[in-house]
Structure formats: C-alpha cells, structure tokens
CSV table of C-alpha atoms and ligand atoms in Angstrom, one decimal:
chain,number,residue,atom,x,y,z
A,1,ALA,CA,25.7,12.5,-2.0
A,2,HIS,CA,24.0,14.0,-5.1
A,3,ALA,CA,27.2,14.6,-6.9
A,4,ARG,CA,28.3,10.9,-6.3
A,5,TYR,CA,24.9,9.7,-7.3
A,6,THR,CA,24.8,11.7,-10.6
A,7,LYS,CA,28.3,10.6,-11.5
A,8,SER,CA,27.5,6.9,-11.0
A,9,HIS,CA,24.2,7.0,-12.8
A,10,PRO,CA,24.8,8.7,-16.1
A,11,GLU,CA,22.4,6.6,-18.2
A,12,SER,CA,19.6,7.1,-15.7
A,13,LEU,CA,20.1,10.8,-16.0
A,14,LYS,CA,20.0,10.7,-19.8
A,15,ILE,CA,16.8,8.7,-19.8
A,16,HIS,CA,15.3,11.1,-17.2
A,17,ASP,CA,16.2,14.2,-19.3
A,18,ARG,CA,14.6,12.7,-22.4
A,19,ALA,CA,11.5,11.6,-20.5
A,20,CYS,CA,11.0,15.2,-19.4
A,21,ASN,CA,10.1,16.0,-23.0
A,22,TYR,CA,7.0,13.8,-22.9
A,23,LEU,CA,6.1,13.1,-19.3
A,24,PRO,CA,5.5,15.8,-16.6
A,25,GLY,CA,8.7,15.9,-14.6
A,26,GLY,CA,9.8,12.8,-16.7
A,27,ASN,CA,7.4,10.9,-14.5
A,28,THR,CA,4.2,8.8,-14.8
A,29,ARG,CA,4.2,7.7,-11.1
A,30,THR,CA,4.6,10.5,-8.6
A,31,VAL,CA,5.8,8.2,-5.9
A,32,LEU,CA,8.9,7.3,-8.0
A,33,HIS,CA,10.1,10.9,-8.2
A,34,THR,CA,13.5,11.1,-6.4
A,35,THR,CA,15.9,13.9,-6.0
A,36,PRO,CA,18.0,14.7,-8.0
A,37,PHE,CA,16.5,12.2,-10.6
A,38,PRO,CA,15.2,8.7,-10.4
A,39,LEU,CA,17.1,5.5,-11.2
A,40,THR,CA,16.0,3.7,-14.3
A,41,ILE,CA,15.7,-0.1,-13.7
A,42,SER,CA,16.5,-2.4,-16.5
A,43,SER,CA,15.8,-5.8,-14.9
A,44,GLY,CA,14.8,-7.6,-11.7
A,45,GLN,CA,15.9,-11.1,-10.7
A,46,ASP,CA,15.1,-12.8,-7.4
A,47,THR,CA,16.1,-10.3,-4.6
A,48,HIS,CA,17.9,-7.9,-6.9
A,49,LEU,CA,17.2,-4.9,-9.2
A,50,THR,CA,19.7,-3.8,-11.8
A,51,THR,CA,19.8,-0.3,-13.3
A,52,VAL,CA,20.6,0.9,-16.8
A,53,ASP,CA,23.9,2.0,-15.3
A,54,GLY,CA,24.8,-1.5,-14.4
A,55,GLN,CA,24.5,-1.3,-10.6
A,56,SER,CA,22.7,-4.0,-8.7
A,57,TYR,CA,20.7,-3.3,-5.5
A,58,THR,CA,19.0,-5.6,-3.0
A,59,ASP,CA,15.3,-4.8,-3.3
A,60,PHE,CA,13.8,-3.8,0.0
A,61,LEU,CA,10.9,-1.9,-1.7
A,62,GLY,CA,9.2,-4.9,-3.4
A,63,GLU,CA,7.2,-2.6,-5.8
A,64,TYR,CA,5.5,-1.0,-2.8
A,65,THR,CA,4.3,-4.5,-1.6
A,66,ALA,CA,3.1,-5.8,-5.0
A,67,ALA,CA,6.4,-7.7,-5.7
A,68,ILE,CA,6.0,-10.0,-2.6
A,69,TYR,CA,7.3,-12.9,-4.7
A,70,GLY,CA,10.6,-11.3,-5.5
A,71,HIS,CA,11.5,-10.8,-9.2
A,72,ASN,CA,11.0,-13.1,-12.1
A,73,HIS,CA,9.7,-15.9,-9.9
A,74,PRO,CA,9.6,-19.1,-11.9
A,75,VAL,CA,6.1,-20.1,-10.8
A,76,ILE,CA,4.6,-16.7,-11.8
A,77,ARG,CA,6.7,-16.6,-15.0
A,78,SER,CA,5.3,-20.0,-16.1
A,79,ALA,CA,1.7,-18.9,-15.2
A,80,LEU,CA,2.2,-15.9,-17.5
A,81,GLU,CA,3.7,-18.1,-20.3
A,82,SER,CA,0.8,-20.5,-20.1
A,83,ALA,CA,-1.7,-17.6,-20.1
A,84,ILE,CA,-0.1,-16.1,-23.2
A,85,GLU,CA,-0.3,-19.4,-25.2
A,86,ASN,CA,-3.9,-19.1,-26.2
A,87,GLY,CA,-4.0,-15.4,-26.9
A,88,TRP,CA,-5.5,-12.7,-24.7
A,89,ASN,CA,-8.2,-10.0,-24.6
A,90,TYR,CA,-11.1,-12.2,-25.7
A,91,GLY,CA,-14.0,-9.8,-25.0
A,92,GLY,CA,-15.5,-12.8,-23.3
A,93,HIS,CA,-15.3,-14.8,-20.0
A,94,ASN,CA,-12.5,-17.1,-19.3
A,95,ALA,CA,-12.2,-20.0,-16.9
A,96,LEU,CA,-9.6,-18.3,-14.8
A,97,GLU,CA,-11.7,-15.5,-13.3
A,98,PRO,CA,-14.0,-17.7,-11.2
A,99,GLN,CA,-10.9,-19.6,-10.0
A,100,LEU,CA,-9.2,-16.4,-8.7
A,101,ALA,CA,-12.5,-15.2,-7.3
A,102,LYS,CA,-12.9,-18.4,-5.3
A,103,ILE,CA,-9.4,-18.1,-3.9
A,104,VAL,CA,-10.1,-14.5,-2.8
A,105,CYS,CA,-13.5,-15.2,-1.3
A,106,GLU,CA,-12.2,-18.2,0.6
A,107,ARG,CA,-9.1,-16.4,1.8
A,108,PHE,CA,-10.6,-13.2,3.0
A,109,PRO,CA,-13.5,-13.9,5.4
A,110,SER,CA,-15.2,-10.5,5.0
A,111,ILE,CA,-15.6,-11.1,1.2
A,112,ASP,CA,-18.7,-13.0,0.1
A,113,LEU,CA,-18.6,-11.8,-3.5
A,114,VAL,CA,-15.8,-10.0,-5.3
A,115,ARG,CA,-15.3,-7.9,-8.4
A,116,PHE,CA,-11.9,-7.4,-10.1
A,117,VAL,CA,-10.5,-4.1,-11.3
A,118,ASN,CA,-7.0,-3.0,-12.4
A,119,SER,CA,-5.5,-1.1,-9.5
A,120,GLY,CA,-6.0,-0.3,-5.8
A,121,THR,CA,-7.1,3.1,-6.8
A,122,GLU,CA,-9.9,1.8,-8.9
A,123,ALA,CA,-10.8,-0.7,-6.2
A,124,ASN,CA,-11.3,2.1,-3.7
A,125,MET,CA,-13.2,4.3,-6.2
A,126,MET,CA,-15.5,1.4,-6.9
A,127,ALA,CA,-16.0,0.7,-3.2
A,128,LEU,CA,-16.9,4.3,-2.6
A,129,ALA,CA,-19.2,4.4,-5.6
A,130,THR,CA,-20.9,1.2,-4.1
A,131,ALA,CA,-21.3,2.8,-0.7
A,132,LEU,CA,-22.8,5.9,-2.2
A,133,ALA,CA,-25.3,3.9,-4.2
A,134,PHE,CA,-26.1,1.5,-1.4
A,135,THR,CA,-26.7,4.2,1.2
A,136,GLY,CA,-28.0,7.0,-1.1
A,137,ARG,CA,-25.6,9.4,0.8
A,138,LYS,CA,-22.5,11.4,-0.1
A,139,LYS,CA,-20.1,11.9,2.8
A,140,VAL,CA,-17.0,9.8,3.2
A,141,LEU,CA,-14.8,9.7,6.3
A,142,LEU,CA,-11.1,9.4,5.7
A,143,PHE,CA,-8.1,9.7,8.0
A,144,ASN,CA,-5.1,11.9,8.0
A,145,LYS,CA,-2.1,10.1,6.3
A,146,GLY,CA,-4.4,7.4,5.0
A,147,TYR,CA,-3.7,6.6,1.4
A,148,HIS,CA,-6.2,4.9,-0.9
A,149,GLY,CA,-4.9,5.7,-4.4
A,150,SER,CA,-4.1,8.5,-6.9
A,151,THR,CA,-7.5,10.1,-6.3
A,152,ILE,CA,-8.3,9.3,-2.7
A,153,SER,CA,-5.8,10.4,-0.1
A,154,GLY,CA,-5.8,12.0,3.3
A,155,ARG,CA,-2.1,12.8,3.4
A,156,ALA,CA,-1.9,16.2,1.7
A,157,PRO,CA,0.4,18.5,3.6
A,158,SER,CA,-2.4,21.2,3.6
A,159,GLY,CA,-4.2,19.0,6.1
A,160,LYS,CA,-7.1,18.7,3.6
A,161,PRO,CA,-7.7,15.5,1.7
A,162,SER,CA,-6.1,15.5,-1.7
A,163,ILE,CA,-9.2,15.5,-3.9
A,164,ASN,CA,-9.4,15.2,-7.6
A,165,LEU,CA,-12.7,13.5,-7.4
A,166,PRO,CA,-16.0,15.3,-6.5
A,167,HIS,CA,-16.4,13.3,-3.2
A,168,ASP,CA,-17.6,15.0,-0.1
A,169,PHE,CA,-14.7,13.9,2.1
A,170,VAL,CA,-14.4,14.6,5.8
A,171,LEU,CA,-11.1,14.0,7.5
A,172,SER,CA,-10.3,12.8,11.0
A,173,THR,CA,-7.1,11.7,12.8
A,174,TYR,CA,-6.0,8.1,12.7
A,175,ASN,CA,-6.2,6.2,16.0
A,176,ASP,CA,-8.1,9.2,17.6
A,177,VAL,CA,-11.1,7.5,19.1
A,178,ALA,CA,-12.7,10.5,20.9
A,179,GLY,CA,-12.0,13.0,18.1
A,180,THR,CA,-13.4,10.6,15.4
A,181,GLU,CA,-16.5,9.9,17.5
A,182,ALA,CA,-17.2,13.6,18.1
A,183,LEU,CA,-16.7,14.4,14.4
A,184,VAL,CA,-19.1,11.7,13.2
A,185,GLN,CA,-21.7,12.7,15.8
A,186,SER,CA,-21.4,16.3,14.5
A,187,LEU,CA,-22.3,15.4,10.9
A,188,PRO,CA,-25.8,16.1,9.6
A,189,LYS,CA,-28.1,13.1,10.2
A,190,ASP,CA,-28.2,10.5,7.4
A,191,SER,CA,-25.2,12.1,5.5
A,192,LEU,CA,-22.4,9.6,6.1
A,193,ALA,CA,-22.1,7.0,3.3
A,194,ALA,CA,-18.8,5.3,4.3
A,195,ILE,CA,-15.8,5.2,6.5
A,196,LEU,CA,-12.7,4.2,4.5
A,197,VAL,CA,-9.7,3.1,6.6
A,198,GLU,CA,-6.5,1.0,6.4
A,199,PRO,CA,-6.2,-1.4,9.3
A,200,MET,CA,-2.6,-0.2,9.4
A,201,LEU,CA,-1.5,3.0,7.8
A,202,GLY,CA,0.7,1.8,5.0
A,203,SER,CA,2.1,4.7,3.0
A,204,GLY,CA,1.4,6.8,6.0
A,205,GLY,CA,4.2,5.2,7.9
A,206,CYS,CA,3.2,1.7,9.1
A,207,TYR,CA,1.2,2.8,12.1
A,208,ALA,CA,-1.1,-0.1,13.2
A,209,GLY,CA,-4.7,0.8,13.9
A,210,SER,CA,-5.6,0.2,17.6
A,211,ALA,CA,-8.3,-2.4,18.3
A,212,GLU,CA,-10.3,0.3,20.1
A,213,PHE,CA,-10.1,2.7,17.1
A,214,LEU,CA,-11.1,0.1,14.6
A,215,GLY,CA,-13.9,-1.1,16.9
A,216,ILE,CA,-15.3,2.4,17.3
A,217,LEU,CA,-15.3,2.8,13.5
A,218,ARG,CA,-17.4,-0.4,13.2
A,219,ARG,CA,-19.8,0.9,15.9
A,220,LEU,CA,-20.1,4.4,14.4
A,221,ALA,CA,-20.7,3.0,10.9
A,222,SER,CA,-23.4,0.7,12.1
A,223,GLU,CA,-25.1,3.3,14.3
A,224,HIS,CA,-25.1,5.9,11.5
A,225,GLY,CA,-26.1,3.5,8.7
A,226,ALA,CA,-22.8,4.0,6.8
A,227,LEU,CA,-20.6,1.3,5.3
A,228,LEU,CA,-17.2,0.4,6.9
A,229,ILE,CA,-14.6,-0.2,4.2
A,230,PHE,CA,-11.3,-1.7,5.0
A,231,ASP,CA,-8.6,-0.8,2.5
A,232,GLU,CA,-6.4,-4.0,2.6
A,233,VAL,CA,-4.5,-3.1,-0.6
A,234,MET,CA,-1.4,-3.2,1.4
A,235,THR,CA,-2.3,-4.9,4.7
A,236,SER,CA,-3.7,-8.1,3.1
A,237,ARG,CA,-0.2,-9.5,3.0
A,238,LEU,CA,0.2,-9.2,6.8
A,239,HIS,CA,-1.9,-12.2,7.6
A,240,TYR,CA,-3.0,-15.2,5.6
A,241,HIS,CA,-6.6,-14.0,5.9
A,242,GLY,CA,-5.6,-10.3,5.7
A,243,LEU,CA,-4.8,-8.0,8.6
A,244,GLY,CA,-8.5,-7.1,8.9
A,245,SER,CA,-9.3,-10.7,10.0
A,246,GLN,CA,-7.1,-10.1,13.1
A,247,THR,CA,-8.8,-6.9,14.3
A,248,GLY,CA,-12.0,-8.4,15.7
A,249,VAL,CA,-13.9,-6.1,13.3
A,250,THR,CA,-15.8,-7.2,10.1
A,251,PRO,CA,-16.0,-4.5,7.5
A,252,ASP,CA,-18.9,-4.3,5.0
A,253,LEU,CA,-16.6,-3.9,2.1
A,254,THR,CA,-12.9,-4.7,1.6
A,255,THR,CA,-10.5,-3.5,-1.1
A,256,LEU,CA,-7.5,-5.4,-2.4
A,257,GLY,CA,-4.7,-4.9,-4.8
A,258,LYS,CA,-0.9,-5.3,-5.2
A,259,TRP,CA,0.4,-8.9,-4.7
A,260,ILE,CA,-2.9,-10.7,-5.2
A,261,GLY,CA,-2.6,-10.3,-9.0
A,262,GLY,CA,0.8,-12.1,-8.9
A,263,GLY,CA,2.5,-8.8,-9.7
A,264,MET,CA,0.3,-7.9,-12.7
A,265,SER,CA,-2.1,-4.8,-12.6
A,266,PHE,CA,-4.7,-5.7,-10.1
A,267,GLY,CA,-7.4,-4.5,-7.8
A,268,ALA,CA,-10.5,-6.0,-6.2
A,269,PHE,CA,-13.4,-4.9,-4.1
A,270,GLY,CA,-15.8,-7.1,-2.4
A,271,GLY,CA,-17.8,-7.8,0.8
A,272,ARG,CA,-21.3,-8.4,2.0
A,273,ARG,CA,-23.4,-10.5,-0.4
A,274,ASP,CA,-26.4,-8.1,-0.2
A,275,ILE,CA,-24.2,-5.1,-1.1
A,276,MET,CA,-22.2,-6.8,-3.9
A,277,ALA,CA,-25.5,-8.1,-5.4
A,278,LEU,CA,-25.9,-4.5,-6.7
A,279,TYR,CA,-23.5,-5.7,-9.5
A,280,ASP,CA,-25.5,-8.8,-10.5
A,281,PRO,CA,-26.4,-8.0,-14.1
A,282,ARG,CA,-29.6,-10.0,-13.7
A,283,THR,CA,-31.0,-8.2,-10.7
A,284,GLY,CA,-28.7,-5.3,-9.6
A,285,LYS,CA,-28.8,-1.7,-10.5
A,286,LEU,CA,-25.1,-0.9,-10.9
A,287,GLU,CA,-22.8,-1.3,-13.9
A,288,HIS,CA,-19.1,-2.2,-13.7
A,289,PRO,CA,-17.9,-3.2,-17.2
A,290,GLY,CA,-14.1,-2.8,-17.2
A,291,THR,CA,-12.3,-4.0,-20.4
A,292,PHE,CA,-9.3,-5.4,-18.5
A,293,ASN,CA,-11.0,-6.7,-15.3
A,294,ASN,CA,-10.7,-10.4,-16.3
A,295,ASN,CA,-7.4,-10.2,-18.3
A,296,VAL,CA,-5.8,-13.6,-18.4
A,297,PHE,CA,-2.3,-12.4,-17.3
A,298,THR,CA,-3.6,-11.1,-14.0
A,299,MET,CA,-6.0,-13.9,-13.4
A,300,ASN,CA,-3.4,-16.7,-14.0
A,301,ALA,CA,-0.5,-14.9,-12.3
A,302,GLY,CA,-2.9,-14.2,-9.3
A,303,ILE,CA,-3.9,-17.9,-9.0
A,304,ALA,CA,-0.2,-18.9,-9.1
A,305,GLY,CA,0.8,-16.2,-6.7
A,306,CYS,CA,-1.9,-16.8,-4.1
A,307,GLY,CA,-0.9,-20.5,-4.2
A,308,LEU,CA,2.7,-19.5,-3.4
A,309,LEU,CA,1.8,-17.4,-0.5
A,310,THR,CA,0.7,-20.1,1.9
A,311,ALA,CA,0.0,-19.3,5.6
A,312,GLU,CA,3.5,-20.6,6.5
A,313,LYS,CA,5.1,-18.3,3.9
A,314,VAL,CA,3.1,-15.3,5.2
A,315,ASP,CA,4.2,-16.1,8.8
A,316,ALA,CA,7.8,-16.6,7.8
A,317,LEU,CA,7.9,-13.3,5.9
A,318,ASN,CA,6.3,-11.4,8.8
A,319,GLY,CA,8.9,-13.0,11.1
A,320,LEU,CA,11.7,-11.7,8.8
A,321,GLY,CA,10.2,-8.3,8.8
A,322,GLU,CA,9.9,-8.2,12.6
A,323,LYS,CA,13.5,-9.2,12.8
A,324,LEU,CA,14.5,-6.3,10.5
A,325,THR,CA,12.4,-3.8,12.5
A,326,SER,CA,13.8,-4.9,15.8
A,327,GLN,CA,17.4,-4.9,14.6
A,328,VAL,CA,17.0,-1.4,13.3
A,329,MET,CA,15.4,-0.3,16.6
A,330,ASP,CA,18.4,-1.9,18.4
A,331,VAL,CA,20.9,0.1,16.3
A,332,LEU,CA,19.0,3.3,17.1
A,333,SER,CA,18.8,2.7,20.8
A,334,ASN,CA,22.4,1.6,21.0
A,335,ARG,CA,23.3,4.9,19.4
A,336,GLY,CA,21.2,6.8,21.9
A,337,ILE,CA,18.8,8.1,19.2
A,338,LEU,CA,15.7,6.7,20.8
A,339,ARG,CA,16.5,8.0,24.4
A,340,ASP,CA,14.3,10.6,26.0
A,341,ALA,CA,11.7,10.6,23.3
A,342,THR,CA,8.6,8.7,22.5
A,343,VAL,CA,8.0,6.7,19.4
A,344,PRO,CA,4.6,7.8,18.4
A,345,ALA,CA,1.6,5.4,18.1
A,346,ALA,CA,0.0,7.5,15.3
A,347,PRO,CA,1.4,10.1,12.9
A,348,ILE,CA,2.2,13.3,14.7
A,349,ALA,CA,0.8,16.4,13.1
A,350,ASP,CA,3.5,18.2,11.0
A,351,GLU,CA,3.5,21.3,13.2
A,352,LEU,CA,4.4,19.0,16.2
A,353,HIS,CA,7.4,17.8,14.3
A,354,VAL,CA,8.6,21.3,14.0
A,355,ALA,CA,7.6,22.8,17.3
A,356,GLU,CA,9.4,22.0,20.6
A,357,HIS,CA,6.7,19.8,22.0
A,358,PRO,CA,6.7,17.3,24.9
A,359,GLN,CA,5.3,14.7,22.5
A,360,ARG,CA,8.0,15.1,20.0
A,361,PRO,CA,9.4,11.9,18.6
A,362,PRO,CA,13.1,11.0,18.3
A,363,LYS,CA,14.9,12.4,15.3
A,364,MET,CA,14.8,8.9,13.7
A,365,PHE,CA,12.6,6.0,14.4
A,366,VAL,CA,11.0,3.0,12.7
A,367,LYS,CA,7.5,1.7,12.7
A,368,GLY,CA,6.7,-1.8,11.4
A,369,VAL,CA,4.1,-4.5,11.3
A,370,GLY,CA,5.2,-7.9,10.0
A,371,SER,CA,6.9,-7.7,6.6
A,372,LEU,CA,6.4,-3.9,6.3
A,373,MET,CA,8.5,-1.1,7.9
A,374,ALA,CA,8.8,2.6,7.6
A,375,VAL,CA,11.9,4.7,8.6
A,376,HIS,CA,10.8,8.0,10.0
A,377,PHE,CA,12.7,11.3,10.5
A,378,ALA,CA,11.3,14.0,12.7
A,379,GLY,CA,12.1,17.6,13.4
A,380,PRO,CA,12.8,20.6,11.1
A,381,ASP,CA,15.5,18.8,9.2
A,382,ARG,CA,13.5,15.7,8.5
A,383,ASP,CA,13.4,16.0,4.7
A,384,VAL,CA,17.2,16.6,4.4
A,385,LEU,CA,17.9,13.7,6.8
A,386,GLY,CA,15.5,11.4,4.8
A,387,GLY,CA,17.2,12.3,1.5
A,388,LEU,CA,20.7,11.6,3.0
A,389,PHE,CA,19.5,8.3,4.4
A,390,TYR,CA,18.1,7.2,1.1
A,391,HIS,CA,21.3,8.0,-0.7
A,392,HIS,CA,23.4,6.4,2.0
A,393,MET,CA,21.4,3.2,1.8
A,394,LEU,CA,21.7,3.2,-2.0
A,395,GLU,CA,25.5,3.4,-1.6
A,396,GLN,CA,25.3,0.3,0.6
A,397,GLY,CA,23.4,-1.5,-2.2
A,398,ILE,CA,20.0,-1.2,-0.6
A,399,TYR,CA,17.0,-0.1,-2.7
A,400,MET,CA,14.0,1.3,-0.7
A,401,ALA,CA,11.5,4.1,-1.1
A,402,GLN,CA,12.8,7.6,-0.8
A,403,ARG,CA,10.3,8.3,1.9
A,404,GLY,CA,11.6,5.4,4.0
A,405,PHE,CA,9.1,2.6,3.1
A,406,VAL,CA,10.3,-1.0,3.1
A,407,ALA,CA,8.4,-4.1,2.0
A,408,LEU,CA,10.0,-7.5,2.1
A,409,ASN,CA,9.6,-10.2,-0.4
A,410,ILE,CA,9.7,-14.0,0.0
A,411,MET,CA,13.1,-14.4,-1.7
A,412,LEU,CA,14.9,-12.3,0.9
A,413,ALA,CA,16.6,-14.1,3.8
A,414,ASP,CA,18.4,-13.4,7.1
A,415,GLU,CA,21.6,-12.6,5.2
A,416,HIS,CA,19.9,-9.8,3.3
A,417,VAL,CA,18.4,-8.3,6.5
A,418,ALA,CA,22.0,-8.4,7.9
A,419,THR,CA,23.1,-6.1,5.1
A,420,PHE,CA,20.4,-3.6,5.9
A,421,VAL,CA,21.6,-3.0,9.5
B,501,PMP,N1,-4.7,1.7,-1.0
B,501,PMP,C1,-3.5,1.5,-0.4
B,501,PMP,C2,-3.6,1.2,1.1
B,501,PMP,C3,-2.3,1.6,-1.0
B,501,PMP,O1,-1.2,1.4,-0.4
B,501,PMP,C4,-2.3,1.8,-2.4
B,501,PMP,C5,-1.0,1.9,-3.2
B,501,PMP,N2,0.2,2.2,-2.6
B,501,PMP,C6,-3.5,2.0,-3.1
B,501,PMP,C7,-4.7,1.9,-2.4
B,501,PMP,C8,-3.6,2.3,-4.6
B,501,PMP,O2,-3.2,1.2,-5.3
B,501,PMP,P1,-2.7,1.4,-6.8
B,501,PMP,O3,-1.4,2.1,-6.7
B,501,PMP,O4,-2.6,0.0,-7.3
B,501,PMP,O5,-3.7,2.2,-7.5
C-alpha cells in the first residue's frame, strides 16, 4: 500500500521533503502526520478535497469537525467577502462580535456570557485559568483519552496526562463512576479547581459519556466546590443546543471551537454570569486581551455558519451519521467480525487490547454519535491494521483521519455514505 501511495502522490512527497527543512517532521499539526508522508491538499469544493497530485477524495474528515459546512460554501464565502470589504484588524470593536455572542449565548443554554479566542486549545486554557482564579485552587481532573487541545490532553500512551503546561492534573477513567468518585474523595480538601470533560470523547474514539457518569461529575464538582467544565469543542455539533444540553447536567463553564467560527480560527469559553464577570473590565479582576479575538473574518463567517446550521440541519446530519455507523456495523457483523466479542462502552486500557482478556473487544468495531464516528482496531496488530485500512479507504476515494475518525458535513448525502460502505 505504501509503494502504491508513494507512486501516486509524487508532488505531495516533494512538498513534504522540502517542508522537513523548516518544520519539525515537515509538520505544523501533529494530527496530520501520516505514514509514509501526508497528502498535500490544493483545494476543497463541496464534498471533495483535491491534492497537488490531482487526485480527488470525498471528504469524510471535515477538518476534524470544523468543516461542517463542506468546502467553499457560498454563504460562508460571501460572509468572508463582505467582511474583507472594509479592511480588517482595526484594534477596535466591531459590530459583528456582539452579534455572534448573542447567537452563541442563545443557542447554548449553559452560557450566560461568552468570550472569544482563536482555538479550542485556547478556549480550554482560558476555562482552566478561569476556574483556578475563581476557586483559588490548582488541581484539575481530566480523563483518560480526553482531548482538550495541544497542551491539555489525557490521551498520552504513558497513561499520564500530556502536560506542557504547569497544571496540577489528576487523571481518571472515562465513564468510571466508582473510580472517579473514589479518586475525588481521596484528594486533599479544597484542592480541586475543576473537572474538565467532553460529554462524548471525540478524538478519544466517539465514546458517549453515560448519564450516570456525567451526573456524578456534576455532584462531585458541586460538593467539592470545583467548577464543572464541558468541553463542547467537538460535541456542540451533535445537537442544536450542544450535546451537553441533552445530558441533564448543567456545567459551570463550556468551551467551544471548530465549526462555530464558520471554518475560520475559532474558540470560545463561557458560562455562569457570576464566573464570567471576572472578565468585566469595569469590575472584574482577570485580563483577557487577545489581538485576534474579535477578528472580522471569524465573526462574520461564524454568524453566517450558525445561521446555516439550523436545528433541522443538525438533525439531518446526525441522521446521516447514524446511517453510516449502522451500515458499517452491519458490514462488520455480516462478516462475523463482531461475533463473540463486546464493543466497549469506554476506551479499553492499552494493556487490555494486547492481553487475552475476557473484556477484549472485536478486532475492528465502530463507535459513533450522530454525525461523528470512529473506526477502531483492537489487539496487538491494531496499528498495522489501522494503517492498512486508512490506505485502503484512500484507494476507494475516501479521505478520513489516519486514526479512523470521521466527521460528516452538510454537503454529504446518502450516495456518499454508500461509497463508504
Ligand atoms: N477540545 C476538543 C474536544 C477537541 O476535539 C479539540 C480539537 N480536536 C480541541 C479541544 C482543540 O481545538 P483546537 O484544535 O482548535 O485547538
């Protein structure tokens, strides 16, 4: 597969080789690293991406959920064109920022007041900084395989959080109610500032958080005086009001990103009025300046994008995703791959993948919620199988994440889903 891939993508290889002179591994986004080298994309139109080698792929990755509108959507495009007309980067307020803020606050019920940033990473860093300042404490509870951005992740293979920030992280297991409760009870009194959790593990493999688990997190946060933060950077697309609104749990803070900026660089954090008031320059004690926080491209593209993604569109997109997930499951069970094994409800520890264990999952399975899906491989050969699958799908004209992640966009239809299975 690698030989065929190299032969059919000579221009991508050339660009990668040159990029290695200036970027570590030729790369400025770790997630895009692929073996043997990544494809270089030259354009995106509707449901398709085209490479510098001239191949065209149906896009089932959707920029890791940010490209929910498909590519070059005329409504987003005209929002960008109209934003550009009057220049940009004013070093002053513009009328677009309160418009987008109103849309966000009205759409996501847990957000009374909001602040914009430039990425999901920054949104989570700011949410944690807010929690530390609000509680006067330091510890932050994260979950294994949870992903909150370049500097905040619980998915490191070492089993320890990947830390390049001086946070005092503690790590528990996603969906483990008893273990999480025991861990929190064991912490020194008045030490926990925040619990940061995705209502569904996104990058971690599309495992939905159970109602009991999310409920316990709410109770533990309240009992211990910590803030509960829902990272909805990915899951906000799974319901018109965000997946969090469907959990029966109201977080203190919520973080957003990806599609809400219309496909431009975007992040946001917001929540309870009394907490967010820390950022009121007239009365609050926290600063959050941010040169690009109100840039006119993101603001106008975000307004246009949120308008496109009506409740009906969200439901239709989730329906399409459920169809894809169930069709892939059907293929796997028809081939006998799902027999005699349990599809796990939460990520299985790496050692269980390898060991012969009664809980072992089938060699290949999928997890999905609405418009998101993750293809999983288990067992000692899982990396090799995952690589083969990725290259096989590319040869069928399907572009997805090398680690098996799929995010649908609103330009895809049943006929595209049919090409996947
Ligand atoms: N949180 C979650 C749940 C994410 O999925 C991501 C990105 N994949 C982030 C935060 C970070 O967002 P960004 O890449 O915009 O920094």
